[in-house]
């Protein structure tokens, strides 16, 4: 009886809360719609049109963005989401406007901060002072060559553990297996042995991203004034911090003790890893705490693991479907370079055809890293369902103050803008036979005079927006590409691979504007026979 009475007494409050949330959402969407009235809408019109459009976007996200891309090739258009609007801008001039704009005008970190609720899900310092991104761009990138032997060693060890080479064909569940291998390889570079092989550490970093996306979307369902309360109930940060600090605090304490002992001088066997790079480049003492350093390690892992796993899974599917002559061409290129130079970063730079194969799989199967992460998905259910997605939008920015593009398009402060990356990569005016996967498309371009650098995977350019543009282009792209090349080279030289259903390339899975590799597909592996 007491339970029945209690529930009855709570019913009016629950109804009131639901009504309040609905009214808040209606007010938020409608107020933004009025401000953005001059920008054309893709989808239904009218008072309820935006809500119908937001629902349609969940199943037709790609088609709606494609419609806007070709309907307004040098202009802007907007699409409704459950929680507001996103403005897509098109064409070279608008992309250049984004690239040239200051962070006081168009801010990438604030766009990510709003979508991922960084203050609650990853720590306020990540948004306010993202110095770790500069560490990734500089010190981490410069260390790839010196640490490449470790990367190579972990790839070999991880594959032997997760996908043992057998004489008979063995079915491997592709995406989760690749995620384990990528997590280990990435963390061998970031935190070294033995932590990179610790099962709890691997599990933590594989799942933290999923929880961040889900909790951020849950928080965003509520009015701003309720965010701190909701965040305390759903954020994964406290748990992730406790689990991470169990491993990182002893390592950090040891580094600080060595610093005190040796002063500004390096000490014998000083680790060349992320903790050392962070400690060397911290802006001040406030960032040299156990908590702050742990936040940064989690953030770099979040940015690195899932996008690389998705990219390599797509590549693996295409490799398993590739014609024998393509596989043979790639193997010959790798073997020639490795026999001459060994397993080095410099060797990876010699692999033009391999670089092209990787780049073409990413061009064909969606858009990837996009300046660390570019979340535009409109439903928490999607995030839960498909891990860390690949988005058709890139170059996300929050408009910090009223902004006018060079064509006169006015965008009010507070808006979120993005660039249609998927559409760019499938534009026939930019790529001949754009819907066809051409393995050596980019290596053939690089063979033309003066084009050897422009068409490599890491180079950002007008028609290649995988990694964003300008100063906020993905700072980890050099590590990501070298890691992908090393992973693919190992598979080519160690295994034969084929699809479980030969001739049937696993289909991408689309959710709103998010694309992920097929999550259920298996790939068959065996020890290389020839």
Short mmCIF file of C-alpha atoms in Angstrom, two decimals:
data_model
loop_
_atom_site.label_atom_id
_atom_site.label_comp_id
_atom_site.label_asym_id
_atom_site.label_seq_id
_atom_site.Cartn_x
_atom_site.Cartn_y
_atom_site.Cartn_z
CA UNK A 1 0.00 0.00 0.00
CA UNK A 2 2.79 2.44 0.89
CA UNK A 3 4.49 1.85 -2.44
CA UNK A 4 1.18 2.43 -4.27
CA UNK A 5 0.59 5.68 -2.39
CA UNK A 6 4.14 6.81 -3.00
CA UNK A 7 3.87 6.24 -6.74
CA UNK A 8 0.53 8.00 -6.90
CA UNK A 9 1.95 10.98 -5.05
CA UNK A 10 4.88 11.14 -7.45
CA UNK A 11 2.78 10.96 -10.59
CA UNK A 12 1.89 14.69 -10.80
CA UNK A 13 5.55 15.62 -10.33
CA UNK A 14 6.65 13.20 -13.05
CA UNK A 15 3.98 14.49 -15.44
CA UNK A 16 5.03 18.03 -14.64
CA UNK A 17 8.66 17.20 -15.35
CA UNK A 18 7.82 15.62 -18.71
CA UNK A 19 5.69 18.61 -19.70
CA UNK A 20 8.46 20.99 -18.64
CA UNK A 21 11.00 19.11 -20.74
CA UNK A 22 8.74 19.09 -23.78
CA UNK A 23 8.01 22.81 -23.46
CA UNK A 24 11.73 23.51 -23.04
CA UNK A 25 12.53 21.58 -26.21
CA UNK A 26 9.76 23.29 -28.17
CA UNK A 27 10.90 26.72 -27.01
CA UNK A 28 14.54 25.94 -27.82
CA UNK A 29 13.89 24.62 -31.32
CA UNK A 30 11.38 27.34 -32.21
CA UNK A 31 13.56 30.21 -30.97
CA UNK A 32 16.48 28.93 -33.02
CA UNK A 33 14.21 28.50 -36.03
CA UNK A 34 13.18 32.16 -35.88
CA UNK A 35 16.80 33.28 -35.70
CA UNK A 36 17.74 31.05 -38.65
CA UNK A 37 14.72 31.90 -40.81
CA UNK A 38 16.88 33.26 -43.66
CA UNK A 39 18.74 29.95 -44.04
CA UNK A 40 16.79 27.38 -46.12
CA UNK A 41 15.59 24.21 -44.41
CA UNK A 42 15.92 20.67 -45.70
CA UNK A 43 12.82 18.72 -44.74
CA UNK A 44 9.20 19.58 -43.96
CA UNK A 45 8.20 23.21 -43.38
CA UNK A 46 5.68 24.77 -41.03
CA UNK A 47 5.28 24.90 -37.24
CA UNK A 48 5.55 21.16 -36.72
CA UNK A 49 7.78 20.63 -39.74
CA UNK A 50 11.00 20.80 -37.77
CA UNK A 51 9.89 18.00 -35.45
CA UNK A 52 8.84 15.83 -38.37
CA UNK A 53 12.14 16.65 -40.07
CA UNK A 54 14.12 15.70 -36.98
CA UNK A 55 12.37 12.33 -36.90
CA UNK A 56 13.00 11.83 -40.62
CA UNK A 57 16.66 12.71 -40.10
CA UNK A 58 17.10 9.66 -37.89
CA UNK A 59 16.51 7.34 -40.84
CA UNK A 60 17.36 9.67 -43.75
CA UNK A 61 20.27 11.72 -42.44
CA UNK A 62 22.61 11.02 -45.33
CA UNK A 63 19.93 11.67 -47.97
CA UNK A 64 18.90 14.97 -46.35
CA UNK A 65 22.46 16.27 -46.21
CA UNK A 66 23.05 15.12 -49.81
CA UNK A 67 19.91 17.01 -50.86
CA UNK A 68 21.19 20.22 -49.28
CA UNK A 69 24.69 19.75 -50.67
CA UNK A 70 23.51 19.64 -54.28
CA UNK A 71 20.63 22.07 -53.87
CA UNK A 72 22.81 24.81 -52.32
CA UNK A 73 26.31 24.04 -53.68
CA UNK A 74 27.85 27.38 -52.63
CA UNK A 75 25.51 28.29 -49.80
CA UNK A 76 24.12 27.18 -46.46
CA UNK A 77 21.18 25.06 -45.37
CA UNK A 78 19.88 23.85 -42.03
CA UNK A 79 18.56 20.53 -40.78
CA UNK A 80 16.53 20.00 -37.60
CA UNK A 81 17.73 17.69 -34.86
CA UNK A 82 15.82 16.53 -31.81
CA UNK A 83 17.75 19.05 -29.71
CA UNK A 84 18.06 22.00 -32.09
CA UNK A 85 19.46 22.78 -35.52
CA UNK A 86 22.70 22.23 -37.38
CA UNK A 87 23.73 24.55 -40.19
CA UNK A 88 25.68 23.02 -43.05
CA UNK A 89 27.83 25.32 -45.18
CA UNK A 90 28.96 24.42 -48.69
CA UNK A 91 31.70 25.22 -51.13
CA UNK A 92 35.32 26.30 -51.20
CA UNK A 93 34.68 29.88 -50.09
CA UNK A 94 32.70 28.92 -47.00
CA UNK A 95 35.25 26.26 -46.06
CA UNK A 96 37.94 28.91 -46.36
CA UNK A 97 35.88 31.24 -44.14
CA UNK A 98 35.80 28.54 -41.46
CA UNK A 99 39.53 27.98 -41.82
CA UNK A 100 40.35 31.68 -41.47
CA UNK A 101 37.94 32.50 -38.63
CA UNK A 102 39.40 33.08 -35.18
CA UNK A 103 38.38 30.97 -32.20
CA UNK A 104 36.59 34.05 -30.88
CA UNK A 105 34.29 33.78 -33.90
CA UNK A 106 33.99 30.07 -34.71
CA UNK A 107 35.19 27.69 -32.04
CA UNK A 108 35.75 23.96 -32.53
CA UNK A 109 36.43 23.15 -28.87
CA UNK A 110 33.21 24.85 -27.79
CA UNK A 111 31.25 22.89 -30.40
CA UNK A 112 32.65 19.64 -29.05
CA UNK A 113 32.19 20.88 -25.49
CA UNK A 114 28.51 21.54 -26.09
CA UNK A 115 27.82 18.27 -27.86
CA UNK A 116 29.83 16.08 -25.49
CA UNK A 117 29.11 18.14 -22.34
CA UNK A 118 32.85 18.01 -21.68
CA UNK A 119 32.69 19.73 -18.30
CA UNK A 120 30.69 16.79 -16.98
CA UNK A 121 31.85 13.84 -19.10
CA UNK A 122 35.59 14.49 -19.43
CA UNK A 123 36.49 17.33 -17.10
CA UNK A 124 36.28 21.11 -17.44
CA UNK A 125 40.00 21.45 -18.07
CA UNK A 126 39.69 19.54 -21.34
CA UNK A 127 37.48 22.32 -22.69
CA UNK A 128 38.99 25.36 -21.00
CA UNK A 129 42.65 24.52 -21.63
CA UNK A 130 43.07 21.72 -24.20
CA UNK A 131 46.87 21.87 -24.17
CA UNK A 132 47.04 18.12 -24.70
CA UNK A 133 45.99 18.69 -28.33
CA UNK A 134 49.15 20.74 -28.86
CA UNK A 135 51.20 17.99 -27.20
CA UNK A 136 49.72 15.54 -29.68
CA UNK A 137 50.41 17.90 -32.58
CA UNK A 138 54.05 18.47 -31.62
CA UNK A 139 55.89 16.21 -29.17
CA UNK A 140 53.80 13.09 -29.77
CA UNK A 141 54.08 13.44 -33.54
CA UNK A 142 57.85 13.98 -33.36
CA UNK A 143 58.19 10.81 -31.29
CA UNK A 144 56.57 8.46 -33.81
CA UNK A 145 59.84 7.55 -35.53
CA UNK A 146 61.69 6.80 -32.28
CA UNK A 147 58.81 4.74 -30.91
CA UNK A 148 57.91 2.95 -34.13
CA UNK A 149 59.67 -0.29 -33.07
CA UNK A 150 57.34 -0.44 -30.04
CA UNK A 151 54.30 0.12 -32.24
CA UNK A 152 55.41 -2.65 -34.56
CA UNK A 153 56.16 -5.02 -31.68
CA UNK A 154 52.74 -4.51 -30.12
CA UNK A 155 50.96 -5.04 -33.43
CA UNK A 156 52.70 -8.40 -33.82
CA UNK A 157 52.02 -9.39 -30.22
CA UNK A 158 48.39 -8.24 -30.26
CA UNK A 159 47.54 -9.98 -33.52
CA UNK A 160 49.18 -13.20 -32.29
CA UNK A 161 46.98 -12.99 -29.21
CA UNK A 162 43.69 -11.93 -30.80
CA UNK A 163 43.97 -13.47 -34.30
CA UNK A 164 46.45 -16.39 -34.19
CA UNK A 165 47.71 -17.38 -37.66
CA UNK A 166 46.32 -20.85 -38.43
CA UNK A 167 46.63 -23.12 -41.45
CA UNK A 168 42.85 -23.35 -41.84
CA UNK A 169 40.44 -20.48 -42.28
CA UNK A 170 39.31 -19.01 -38.94
CA UNK A 171 36.29 -16.73 -38.59
CA UNK A 172 37.02 -13.49 -36.69
CA UNK A 173 34.40 -11.00 -35.48
CA UNK A 174 36.01 -8.01 -37.11
CA UNK A 175 35.12 -4.82 -35.22
CA UNK A 176 35.58 -5.96 -31.57
CA UNK A 177 38.78 -7.84 -32.47
CA UNK A 178 40.22 -4.81 -34.23
CA UNK A 179 39.29 -2.57 -31.29
CA UNK A 180 41.31 -4.74 -28.90
CA UNK A 181 44.32 -4.69 -31.21
CA UNK A 182 44.11 -0.93 -31.78
CA UNK A 183 43.65 -0.22 -28.07
CA UNK A 184 46.74 -2.23 -27.22
CA UNK A 185 48.83 -0.74 -30.03
CA UNK A 186 47.80 2.83 -29.26
CA UNK A 187 48.49 2.41 -25.56
CA UNK A 188 51.87 0.81 -26.17
CA UNK A 189 52.75 4.18 -27.69
CA UNK A 190 50.94 6.29 -25.08
CA UNK A 191 51.66 4.51 -21.76
CA UNK A 192 53.93 1.59 -22.66
CA UNK A 193 54.36 -1.85 -21.16
CA UNK A 194 52.93 -3.49 -19.12
CA UNK A 195 49.88 -1.23 -18.83
CA UNK A 196 48.96 -1.46 -22.52
CA UNK A 197 48.25 -5.20 -22.04
CA UNK A 198 46.33 -4.89 -18.77
CA UNK A 199 42.79 -6.24 -19.41
CA UNK A 200 41.05 -3.68 -17.18
CA UNK A 201 42.90 -0.80 -18.85
CA UNK A 202 41.95 -2.09 -22.29
CA UNK A 203 38.31 -2.52 -21.27
CA UNK A 204 38.19 0.93 -19.68
CA UNK A 205 39.47 2.75 -22.74
CA UNK A 206 37.38 0.73 -25.18
CA UNK A 207 34.14 1.55 -23.34
CA UNK A 208 34.76 5.05 -21.97
CA UNK A 209 33.99 6.71 -25.31
CA UNK A 210 30.65 4.95 -25.60
CA UNK A 211 29.68 6.09 -22.11
CA UNK A 212 30.79 9.68 -22.80
CA UNK A 213 28.58 9.94 -25.89
CA UNK A 214 25.60 8.34 -24.18
CA UNK A 215 25.79 10.43 -21.01
CA UNK A 216 26.24 13.64 -23.02
CA UNK A 217 23.07 12.97 -24.97
CA UNK A 218 21.18 12.14 -21.79
CA UNK A 219 22.30 15.40 -20.17
CA UNK A 220 21.26 17.36 -23.26
CA UNK A 221 17.69 16.14 -22.97
CA UNK A 222 17.24 18.42 -19.95
CA UNK A 223 17.25 22.23 -19.51
CA UNK A 224 20.65 23.77 -18.85
CA UNK A 225 19.96 24.53 -15.20
CA UNK A 226 19.41 20.80 -14.57
CA UNK A 227 22.63 19.68 -16.28
CA UNK A 228 24.77 19.55 -13.09
CA UNK A 229 22.15 17.39 -11.36
CA UNK A 230 21.62 15.01 -14.30
CA UNK A 231 25.36 14.81 -14.92
CA UNK A 232 26.01 13.50 -11.43
CA UNK A 233 23.68 10.60 -12.18
CA UNK A 234 24.95 9.64 -15.65
CA UNK A 235 28.53 10.81 -16.17
CA UNK A 236 31.14 8.04 -16.57
CA UNK A 237 33.94 10.34 -15.42
CA UNK A 238 34.19 9.47 -11.69
CA UNK A 239 34.31 5.73 -12.37
CA UNK A 240 36.77 6.13 -15.25
CA UNK A 241 38.98 8.36 -13.12
CA UNK A 242 39.06 5.90 -10.21
CA UNK A 243 39.93 2.99 -12.46
CA UNK A 244 42.53 4.99 -14.41
CA UNK A 245 44.24 6.55 -11.42
CA UNK A 246 44.79 3.13 -9.89
CA UNK A 247 47.31 2.58 -12.68
CA UNK A 248 48.47 6.09 -13.54
CA UNK A 249 49.09 7.62 -10.10
CA UNK A 250 52.07 5.37 -9.27
CA UNK A 251 53.55 6.14 -12.69
CA UNK A 252 53.05 9.89 -12.26
CA UNK A 253 54.49 9.85 -8.73
CA UNK A 254 57.58 8.08 -10.00
CA UNK A 255 58.05 10.67 -12.79
CA UNK A 256 57.67 13.56 -10.36
CA UNK A 257 60.19 11.99 -8.00
CA UNK A 258 62.68 11.59 -10.86
CA UNK A 259 62.12 15.20 -11.89
CA UNK A 260 62.91 16.33 -8.37
CA UNK A 261 66.03 14.17 -8.26
CA UNK A 262 67.46 15.14 -11.66
CA UNK A 263 66.08 18.66 -12.06
CA UNK A 264 65.94 19.79 -15.67
CA UNK A 265 68.18 16.96 -16.84
CA UNK A 266 66.87 13.76 -18.39
CA UNK A 267 67.40 10.67 -16.29
CA UNK A 268 68.52 7.22 -17.40
CA UNK A 269 65.75 5.25 -19.13
CA UNK A 270 63.32 8.17 -18.96
CA UNK A 271 60.11 6.95 -20.65
CA UNK A 272 59.35 8.56 -23.98
CA UNK A 273 55.56 8.44 -23.61
CA UNK A 274 52.45 10.55 -23.17
CA UNK A 275 52.91 11.16 -19.45
CA UNK A 276 56.42 12.49 -20.04
CA UNK A 277 55.24 14.68 -22.91
CA UNK A 278 52.39 16.09 -20.85
CA UNK A 279 54.62 16.82 -17.86
CA UNK A 280 57.15 18.57 -20.08
CA UNK A 281 54.55 20.81 -21.71
CA UNK A 282 52.06 21.58 -18.93
CA UNK A 283 51.14 25.28 -18.96
CA UNK A 284 51.34 25.53 -15.16
CA UNK A 285 51.26 23.68 -11.83
CA UNK A 286 47.47 23.40 -11.97
CA UNK A 287 47.85 20.91 -14.82
CA UNK A 288 50.48 18.80 -13.04
CA UNK A 289 48.06 17.15 -10.64
CA UNK A 290 47.16 13.47 -10.69
CA UNK A 291 43.60 14.28 -11.70
CA UNK A 292 44.46 16.64 -14.54
CA UNK A 293 47.07 14.33 -16.05
CA UNK A 294 44.66 11.40 -15.86
CA UNK A 295 41.99 13.48 -17.61
CA UNK A 296 44.41 14.13 -20.48
CA UNK A 297 45.40 10.48 -20.91
CA UNK A 298 41.72 9.49 -21.05
CA UNK A 299 41.00 12.27 -23.56
CA UNK A 300 43.81 11.28 -25.93
CA UNK A 301 42.73 7.65 -25.76
CA UNK A 302 39.12 8.62 -26.50
CA UNK A 303 40.20 10.56 -29.58
CA UNK A 304 42.52 7.86 -30.90
CA UNK A 305 41.05 4.41 -30.36
CA UNK A 306 37.58 4.36 -31.85
CA UNK A 307 38.19 6.39 -35.00
CA UNK A 308 41.24 4.27 -35.84
CA UNK A 309 39.33 1.06 -35.10
CA UNK A 310 36.49 2.11 -37.38
CA UNK A 311 38.86 3.15 -40.13
CA UNK A 312 40.83 -0.09 -40.00
CA UNK A 313 37.70 -2.25 -39.88
CA UNK A 314 36.46 -0.59 -43.07
CA UNK A 315 39.87 -1.15 -44.64
CA UNK A 316 39.87 -4.81 -43.59
CA UNK A 317 36.51 -5.38 -45.27
CA UNK A 318 37.80 -3.89 -48.50
CA UNK A 319 41.02 -5.88 -48.29
CA UNK A 320 39.05 -9.10 -47.84
CA UNK A 321 37.00 -8.19 -50.92
CA UNK A 322 39.97 -7.01 -53.00
CA UNK A 323 41.06 -8.70 -56.21
CA UNK A 324 44.20 -10.90 -55.99
CA UNK A 325 46.22 -8.51 -58.16
CA UNK A 326 45.50 -5.63 -55.75
CA UNK A 327 46.64 -7.70 -52.76
CA UNK A 328 49.75 -8.81 -54.63
CA UNK A 329 50.62 -5.24 -55.61
CA UNK A 330 50.34 -4.08 -52.02
CA UNK A 331 52.43 -6.99 -50.72
CA UNK A 332 55.19 -6.36 -53.23
CA UNK A 333 55.37 -2.68 -52.30
CA UNK A 334 55.58 -3.49 -48.57
CA UNK A 335 58.14 -6.27 -48.95
CA UNK A 336 60.40 -4.16 -51.16
CA UNK A 337 60.35 -1.25 -48.70
CA UNK A 338 60.73 -3.39 -45.56
CA UNK A 339 63.58 -5.45 -47.05
CA UNK A 340 65.43 -2.26 -47.88
CA UNK A 341 64.70 -0.15 -44.79
CA UNK A 342 63.20 -2.39 -42.11
CA UNK A 343 60.10 -1.65 -40.08
CA UNK A 344 60.39 2.13 -39.62
CA UNK A 345 58.28 5.25 -39.92
CA UNK A 346 60.35 6.18 -42.97
CA UNK A 347 59.33 2.87 -44.56
CA UNK A 348 55.67 3.70 -44.01
CA UNK A 349 56.22 6.94 -45.92
CA UNK A 350 57.42 4.96 -48.92
CA UNK A 351 54.16 3.01 -49.20
CA UNK A 352 52.25 5.17 -51.68
CA UNK A 353 49.92 2.43 -52.88
CA UNK A 354 49.12 1.32 -49.33
CA UNK A 355 48.45 4.95 -48.39
CA UNK A 356 46.11 5.22 -51.38
CA UNK A 357 44.25 2.04 -50.45
CA UNK A 358 43.67 3.32 -46.91
CA UNK A 359 42.65 6.76 -48.11
CA UNK A 360 40.23 5.39 -50.68
CA UNK A 361 38.49 3.12 -48.18
CA UNK A 362 37.89 6.12 -45.93
CA UNK A 363 36.71 8.28 -48.82
CA UNK A 364 34.29 5.55 -49.87
CA UNK A 365 32.99 4.61 -46.41
CA UNK A 366 32.11 7.88 -44.79
CA UNK A 367 34.11 10.55 -43.04
CA UNK A 368 36.36 9.92 -40.11
CA UNK A 369 38.53 11.73 -37.57
CA UNK A 370 37.35 15.23 -38.28
CA UNK A 371 39.51 17.24 -35.90
CA UNK A 372 39.37 14.67 -33.09
CA UNK A 373 35.58 14.15 -33.03
CA UNK A 374 32.58 15.78 -34.64
CA UNK A 375 29.41 14.58 -32.94
CA UNK A 376 26.16 15.62 -34.57
CA UNK A 377 24.03 12.55 -33.90
CA UNK A 378 20.57 13.33 -32.61
CA UNK A 379 19.67 10.38 -30.39
CA UNK A 380 21.35 8.73 -27.41
CA UNK A 381 19.98 5.39 -28.58
CA UNK A 382 22.17 5.61 -31.65
CA UNK A 383 25.27 6.31 -29.62
CA UNK A 384 24.60 3.33 -27.39
CA UNK A 385 23.97 1.13 -30.39
CA UNK A 386 26.98 1.81 -32.49
CA UNK A 387 29.96 2.84 -30.41
CA UNK A 388 31.83 5.91 -31.63
CA UNK A 389 30.40 6.73 -35.06
CA UNK A 390 31.86 8.22 -38.20
CA UNK A 391 29.96 11.39 -39.10
CA UNK A 392 29.05 12.85 -42.47
CA UNK A 393 29.67 16.31 -40.99
CA UNK A 394 33.16 17.72 -40.45
CA UNK A 395 34.65 21.02 -39.32
CA UNK A 396 32.05 21.52 -36.59
CA UNK A 397 32.14 24.96 -34.99
CA UNK A 398 30.12 26.83 -32.41
CA UNK A 399 29.40 30.40 -33.46
CA UNK A 400 30.73 32.49 -30.58
CA UNK A 401 29.43 35.80 -31.90
CA UNK A 402 27.26 36.77 -34.86
CA UNK A 403 29.17 35.73 -37.97
CA UNK A 404 28.79 36.71 -41.64
CA UNK A 405 30.26 34.44 -44.31
CA UNK A 406 31.91 35.95 -47.37
CA UNK A 407 28.75 35.34 -49.43
CA UNK A 408 26.68 37.34 -46.94
CA UNK A 409 25.14 34.41 -45.06
CA UNK A 410 24.43 35.52 -41.48
CA UNK A 411 24.69 33.00 -38.66
CA UNK A 412 23.73 34.11 -35.13
CA UNK A 413 25.84 33.46 -32.04
CA UNK A 414 25.17 30.15 -30.37
CA UNK A 415 24.59 28.24 -33.62
CA UNK A 416 26.41 25.04 -34.56
CA UNK A 417 27.79 24.87 -38.10
CA UNK A 418 29.40 22.00 -39.99
CA UNK A 419 30.70 21.05 -43.43
CA UNK A 420 29.26 18.09 -45.42
CA UNK A 421 32.31 15.84 -45.60
CA UNK A 422 30.63 12.70 -46.91
CA UNK A 423 29.05 14.61 -49.78
CA UNK A 424 32.38 16.24 -50.63
CA UNK A 425 34.09 12.85 -50.84
CA UNK A 426 31.36 11.51 -53.15
CA UNK A 427 31.13 14.52 -55.45
CA UNK A 428 31.63 13.54 -59.12
CA UNK A 429 33.06 17.00 -59.86
CA UNK A 430 35.88 16.26 -57.41
CA UNK A 431 36.31 12.49 -57.86
CA UNK A 432 35.69 10.69 -61.14
CA UNK A 433 33.49 7.63 -60.59
CA UNK A 434 33.10 8.80 -57.00
CA UNK A 435 30.93 5.90 -55.90
CA UNK A 436 33.50 3.35 -57.08
CA UNK A 437 36.30 2.16 -54.82
CA UNK A 438 39.52 2.68 -56.85
CA UNK A 439 42.38 1.24 -54.69
CA UNK A 440 45.16 3.23 -56.30
CA UNK A 441 43.25 6.45 -57.07
CA UNK A 442 45.50 8.62 -54.91
CA UNK A 443 48.83 6.96 -55.69
CA UNK A 444 48.19 7.64 -59.38
CA UNK A 445 47.51 11.29 -58.51
CA UNK A 446 50.77 11.47 -56.54
CA UNK A 447 52.75 10.29 -59.56
CA UNK A 448 51.93 13.52 -61.38
CA UNK A 449 54.54 16.29 -61.25
CA UNK A 450 54.41 18.27 -58.02
CA UNK A 451 51.55 16.23 -56.54
CA UNK A 452 53.43 13.72 -54.37
CA UNK A 453 52.63 15.46 -51.07
CA UNK A 454 49.22 16.97 -51.85
CA UNK A 455 47.46 13.63 -52.34
CA UNK A 456 48.80 11.70 -49.37
CA UNK A 457 46.36 10.69 -46.66
CA UNK A 458 47.56 13.10 -43.95
CA UNK A 459 47.39 16.19 -46.16
CA UNK A 460 44.27 18.29 -45.65
CA UNK A 461 42.89 19.95 -48.78
CA UNK A 462 39.72 21.30 -50.35
CA UNK A 463 38.48 17.95 -51.64
CA UNK A 464 39.88 15.83 -48.78
CA UNK A 465 38.35 16.78 -45.43
CA UNK A 466 38.74 13.54 -43.47
CA UNK A 467 40.86 15.32 -40.85
CA UNK A 468 39.19 18.73 -40.92
CA UNK A 469 40.98 21.92 -41.87
CA UNK A 470 43.15 24.73 -40.56
CA UNK A 471 44.64 24.93 -37.09
CA UNK A 472 42.12 22.49 -35.67
CA UNK A 473 42.80 19.76 -38.23
CA UNK A 474 43.15 16.47 -36.36
CA UNK A 475 46.45 16.81 -34.44
CA UNK A 476 46.83 13.03 -34.20
CA UNK A 477 46.47 12.31 -37.92
CA UNK A 478 50.17 11.57 -38.43
CA UNK A 479 50.15 8.92 -35.71
CA UNK A 480 46.80 7.54 -36.87
CA UNK A 481 47.93 7.13 -40.49
CA UNK A 482 51.23 5.53 -39.54
CA UNK A 483 49.46 3.16 -37.18
CA UNK A 484 46.95 2.24 -39.89
CA UNK A 485 49.74 1.58 -42.37
CA UNK A 486 51.61 -0.60 -39.89
CA UNK A 487 48.44 -2.56 -39.06
CA UNK A 488 47.54 -3.13 -42.70
CA UNK A 489 51.12 -4.05 -43.64
CA UNK A 490 51.20 -6.69 -40.92
CA UNK A 491 47.92 -8.21 -42.07
CA UNK A 492 49.05 -8.31 -45.70
CA UNK A 493 52.36 -10.00 -44.96
CA UNK A 494 51.05 -12.40 -42.29
CA UNK A 495 47.59 -13.50 -43.36
CA UNK A 496 45.29 -14.32 -46.21
CA UNK A 497 41.88 -12.78 -45.59
CA UNK A 498 38.51 -13.18 -47.24
CA UNK A 499 34.90 -12.32 -46.56
CA UNK A 500 32.62 -14.80 -44.87
CA UNK A 501 30.21 -14.34 -47.78
CA UNK A 502 32.53 -13.93 -50.75
CA UNK A 503 31.56 -11.09 -53.05
CA UNK A 504 29.32 -9.44 -50.43
CA UNK A 505 31.08 -6.48 -48.88
CA UNK A 506 29.60 -5.88 -45.39
CA UNK A 507 27.25 -2.91 -45.61
CA UNK A 508 27.84 0.19 -43.53
CA UNK A 509 25.25 0.94 -40.87
CA UNK A 510 23.70 4.40 -40.90
CA UNK A 511 22.02 6.14 -37.96
CA UNK A 512 20.91 9.72 -38.63
CA UNK A 513 24.13 11.37 -39.86
CA UNK A 514 26.38 8.70 -38.39
CA UNK A 515 28.00 5.83 -40.25
CA UNK A 516 29.77 2.84 -38.75
CA UNK A 517 31.32 -0.28 -40.24
CA UNK A 518 29.13 -3.34 -40.11
CA UNK A 519 29.22 -4.40 -36.45
CA UNK A 520 28.25 -8.04 -36.92
CA UNK A 521 30.43 -8.98 -39.89
CA UNK A 522 33.14 -11.65 -39.63
CA UNK A 523 36.30 -11.92 -41.72
CA UNK A 524 38.12 -15.18 -42.36
CA UNK A 525 41.85 -15.30 -41.58
CA UNK A 526 44.51 -17.92 -42.21
CA UNK A 527 48.30 -17.97 -42.32
CA UNK A 528 49.54 -16.52 -45.59
CA UNK A 529 49.91 -19.28 -48.17
CA UNK A 530 51.88 -17.51 -50.89
#
